Every structure is written in C-alpha cells, then in structure tokens.
Amino acid sequence: MKINRYQDITTIEGEGKKDYIDRHSAFLHCEDNAKAGEKFTVKVKVGDAYPHPDDFDHYIAWVQLWDGENMLAQTNFTAGALGSTPNQAEVDFYIVPGKKMKLTAAAFCTKHGLWHSDEKLVEIAE
Amino acid sequence: MKINRYQDITTIEGEGKKDYIDRHSAFLHCEDNAKAGEKFTVKVKVGDAYPHPDDFDHYIAWVQLWDGENMLAQTNFTAGALGSTPNQAEVDFYIVPGKKMKLTAAAFCTKHGLWHSDEKLVEIAE
Amino acid sequence: MKINRYQDITTIEGEGKKDYIDRHSAFLHCEDNAKAGEKFTVKVKVGDAYPHPDDFDHYIAWVQLWDGENMLAQTNFTAGALGSTPNQAEVDFYIVPGKKMKLTAAAFCTKHGLWHSDEKLVEIAE
Amino acid sequence: MKINRYQDITTIEGEGKKDYIDRHSAFLHCEDNAKAGEKFTVKVKVGDAYPHPDDFDHYIAWVQLWDGENMLAQTNFTAGALGSTPNQAEVDFYIVPGKKMKLTAAAFCTKHGLWHSDEKLVEIAE
C-alpha cells in the first residue's frame, strides 16, 4: 500500500495538484519547545490552504499523532461532523512529554488513502 | 454492563468518593451557542478538580463526543501519553453544526469502565 | 443520549419494527464455557434474521466487546467494506480469559445510534 | 517515523532477531480467490512462529486491514485481552469484495512501533 508523503505545494505545478496535495496533508501545529512534565498542545489539522470534502463517501476518517515509533493518540471522525461541507479536519491533543520528541501526523482519506506529515522536532526547554 | 453517570461531587460524602467520581467523569467544555455552518470547539476533559492516573494498567483509553444518538468523534490514547503521571486526559474537537445539538461525552477507564456525562444543549445563534 | 437495548423480536409486533430492531442488535456468538488461559473465540455480528445497509451515509461504523466493565476490543469499519449492499457486520475476536466473563456487545449505526446486547455469562470449564 | 516491513525470517540470522521480527509481523490468512458480492474471511494475526507479550506496557494495541489505499477495518485491543501472557493477537474480518483486492495488514506494538505486511492479491473467482 502507498503512503503519501508531505510535499511543499509551492514546489508543485498546477492548481489542481496543489489543492489535492494540500487538502490531504496532515499538518502539525505546535510550539518548538515543550516543558518536561507539563501539558503540551499539538494540533493536527488536515489541509492548510485548501479544504477537504466532508461527504459521506469521501472524508477524513481519522488522524493519528506519533512520537517517533510510538503512536500517542488517534481520533476517528464520523462523516458529517464538519457539516458535510469542505473544511479542515482538526483536533487538539494534549500530551505530556518527558524528553525531546519527533512528532509525525497521519491522516486517512476514505478515497485517497494514507498521508504522513514530515517529522517535527520538539525540544525540551530548560 | 454498567454505565456510570455523572454526579455532582458537591453532593457526595467522603473525599475518596468525590475524587473517584470526579476523576472519571467526562466533562464537556464549550460555548452555549454555536453558529450554523461555522467551526465550533468542544473540549472533552476527563476529571475536573482531580487528576486520573496515566499508568500502563490504569488510564483513560478513549473518549467519545456524541450529539444525540450520533457519535461525532472518538479519540483513543496510548498509555503514557500524559507522561505516566496523574492528569486530566483532554482533547479538543472541532465540529460544524447545522442545528441545535445535545452533546454528551463518554470516557473509558481501563480499570473503572465507562462514564457518561450529562447532556449539554447547544443552541444555534442567529 | 439513548442506549438501545436488545429486544427479542418474537415479542415485537410488526414486520418493520422486527426488522429495525433485529438488524441493529449486536449478537454475541460463542461457547458457554471457556478454558482458562486458552484462546476463546467470540463473534460479534450485527443483525441475525435481517441485514443492515452498508451505505456511505448509513452503516455500522463500529462494534465493541465488553467483559463486565472492561472493554476488550473495538473494531471500526469503513463504509463499503460489506460491498455497499445490506449484510450483517461481523468480526471474530480471540480473547484469553482467566476467570468467568460477563460479555456484552455494542454496535453503533451512523443513523440509529448505539445498541447494547444482553449480557452473556461464560463459565470457565475445569 | 519508521515503518517496519515484513521480512521472511528464514533469511534472518540469529534466533533473537527471528523472534523479534516474526512476533511483530502482521500476517494475512485468507483464500487466494473470493466471490464477488459474497462474504470473504480475512484473518489478521500478529506473529506466526513466535508469540508477542500482552503486558500492560507492551502489547499489540491495534491491527488494520487495507485493500490498496483503502482501510477496510481497524481493531483496537485493550492490554490484557490475551490474558497478559504471550500469544498472537488475532481477529477475523468479514468483507464483501466487488473486484480483485490488494490486501495489506498493519500492526502497532506499543514498544516497537508500526509493522506492515506484504501485499496479498486476492482474485475474484468466476
């Protein structure tokens, strides 16, 4: 099975292809530094500049948050939770790190499969 | 199987029992009014005044967000995501309502079972 | 939120109502006795005499297997996995009991909510 | 994040390494041919010759069944469902294919990450 990898859409030719790649990409939104032992917020949002359909036969069914090889959390969505109109599927996770993390987000579209973000390093601030 | 229901701990006798009930209860945090067709944030947080263990053999494994009879989303956590110290499991969902909602949160503790919140009405503002 | 409970359809009046209740009910199929420390098969099947739609906007999205207050496993289905024609959603779990169990199955229909089976006692054979 | 791929353990040197790879690999067990429109059983079993721990801090937390880029189903397990002794996590899915399939299984170990099986072709018999 194919795993689609993040691509910077500013390097992509063609509006349709930019839209396709952006709206399926899982983006991590969080600070670059966390405090050990304290709650740290990580938003996973699918699509940045473009929205994805929320149709019954075509929607983002789940997202995952990974730290290295360890999955921290997975959110499953029911089709229609975004009002059946195009939007960015989105969830905020609250995790408590002990050491530096290598975060990855994943998203599954029921028509266009699995998408993995780039890895984001989060350092532990002193 | 038993479904544990929310109880207002100010009505409960005994510190241990208050702690037990509070730390397992799933709380909904959101506005009372939403705008139709716009993203609406709903935090589900397990425990309010008291934290719950995040031990491998005893943790909050998942939470769900329901609107009436429809489940909108479920988040599964991996033990240790809260640093293996007591805390409130927490996740923010972003949903897009079309009409008024009757929200319920559910939480599952791997030692103490299933907990349902009270229902919270969210009206659609004009 | 409402939790629909199993009803014996032979006690129900009206073909449409029998069909509605049967096709949403989660049925446990397993032996009455298990051996401690050995794998034990439990089938969860939604519907017995009647099939449920597998439409994108109306399908059985997940089933759960509980032992008392402990959830043992949950299976999430993607719409269309049953070929988009009416059928009984079905999964076989393999669990290893240590002592007698009180099993319950749950099923979630994206149009008609949550359904809980009756509890089934499984004794440990000597 | 790393995705571990199936390796034939007869080509691996060292008993410990064979055991490590085998007990984490997700195996697909199903016929080579299916009938269009009829239920088809696919067993996903983690480990073949070697069992995996079912410890609270180290267990197989979920498996997935994919057909090409489409995830058909995911089963999440609670630690201890295999009696807290080493065994092969196992689940049987029932799917209804319409055309030939390229099945892949995935498994997630809470200590050793994500494992993908080889792809298995299932033809539709006339």
Short mmCIF file of C-alpha atoms in Angstrom, two decimals, chain C residues 31-107:
data_model
loop_
_atom_site.label_atom_id
_atom_site.label_comp_id
_atom_site.label_asym_id
_atom_site.label_seq_id
_atom_site.Cartn_x
_atom_site.Cartn_y
_atom_site.Cartn_z
CA GLU C 31 -19.48 -21.18 23.54
CA ASP C 32 -20.94 -21.17 27.06
CA ASN C 33 -17.67 -22.39 28.55
CA ALA C 34 -14.06 -21.36 28.07
CA LYS C 35 -10.78 -22.85 29.26
CA ALA C 36 -8.66 -20.59 31.44
CA GLY C 37 -5.52 -19.48 29.66
CA GLU C 38 -6.65 -20.65 26.22
CA LYS C 39 -7.85 -18.63 23.25
CA PHE C 40 -11.61 -18.28 23.13
CA THR C 41 -13.44 -17.10 20.01
CA VAL C 42 -16.23 -14.55 20.28
CA LYS C 43 -18.08 -13.48 17.17
CA VAL C 44 -19.89 -10.16 17.27
CA LYS C 45 -22.45 -9.97 14.48
CA VAL C 46 -24.89 -7.14 13.95
CA GLY C 47 -28.28 -8.44 12.91
CA ASP C 48 -29.45 -12.02 12.95
CA ALA C 49 -32.51 -12.56 10.77
CA TYR C 50 -32.23 -9.21 8.96
CA PRO C 51 -29.35 -7.43 7.21
CA HIS C 52 -28.33 -3.80 7.75
CA PRO C 53 -27.48 -1.36 4.94
CA ASP C 54 -23.81 -0.67 4.18
CA ASP C 55 -24.43 2.73 2.61
CA PHE C 56 -21.98 5.58 2.98
CA ASP C 57 -24.48 7.60 4.98
CA HIS C 58 -25.88 4.64 6.90
CA TYR C 59 -23.75 1.76 8.09
CA ILE C 60 -22.45 0.02 11.18
CA ALA C 61 -19.35 2.08 11.97
CA TRP C 62 -18.07 0.09 14.94
CA VAL C 63 -18.66 -2.77 17.34
CA GLN C 64 -17.22 -3.33 20.79
CA LEU C 65 -16.75 -6.39 23.00
CA TRP C 66 -17.01 -5.87 26.76
CA ASP C 67 -16.38 -8.17 29.73
CA GLY C 68 -18.22 -6.59 32.63
CA GLU C 69 -16.93 -3.01 32.86
CA ASN C 70 -13.83 -3.73 30.78
CA MET C 71 -13.80 -3.18 27.03
CA LEU C 72 -11.68 -5.91 25.45
CA ALA C 73 -11.67 -4.75 21.83
CA GLN C 74 -13.31 -2.42 19.33
CA THR C 75 -13.48 -2.79 15.56
CA ASN C 76 -14.13 0.21 13.33
CA PHE C 77 -15.41 -0.41 9.82
CA THR C 78 -15.14 1.79 6.74
CA ALA C 79 -18.41 2.20 4.83
CA GLY C 80 -18.40 -0.04 1.78
CA ALA C 81 -16.40 -2.87 3.39
CA LEU C 82 -19.54 -5.01 3.01
CA GLY C 83 -19.79 -4.15 -0.68
CA SER C 84 -22.36 -1.38 -0.12
CA THR C 85 -25.17 -3.94 0.00
CA PRO C 86 -27.19 -4.97 3.06
CA ASN C 87 -25.47 -7.58 5.21
CA GLN C 88 -24.53 -8.39 8.80
CA ALA C 89 -21.38 -6.61 10.00
CA GLU C 90 -19.28 -9.28 11.66
CA VAL C 91 -15.95 -9.75 13.38
CA ASP C 92 -14.35 -12.60 15.37
CA PHE C 93 -12.33 -11.67 18.42
CA TYR C 94 -9.90 -14.04 20.12
CA ILE C 95 -9.52 -13.46 23.82
CA VAL C 96 -7.85 -15.38 26.64
CA PRO C 97 -9.96 -15.44 29.81
CA GLY C 98 -8.66 -16.11 33.30
CA LYS C 99 -11.99 -16.28 35.06
CA LYS C 100 -15.68 -16.29 34.21
CA MET C 101 -16.84 -13.48 31.97
CA LYS C 102 -19.93 -11.37 31.52
CA LEU C 103 -19.76 -10.46 27.85
CA THR C 104 -21.68 -7.63 26.20
CA ALA C 105 -21.52 -6.48 22.60
CA ALA C 106 -22.20 -2.94 21.42
CA ALA C 107 -22.78 -1.62 17.91
#
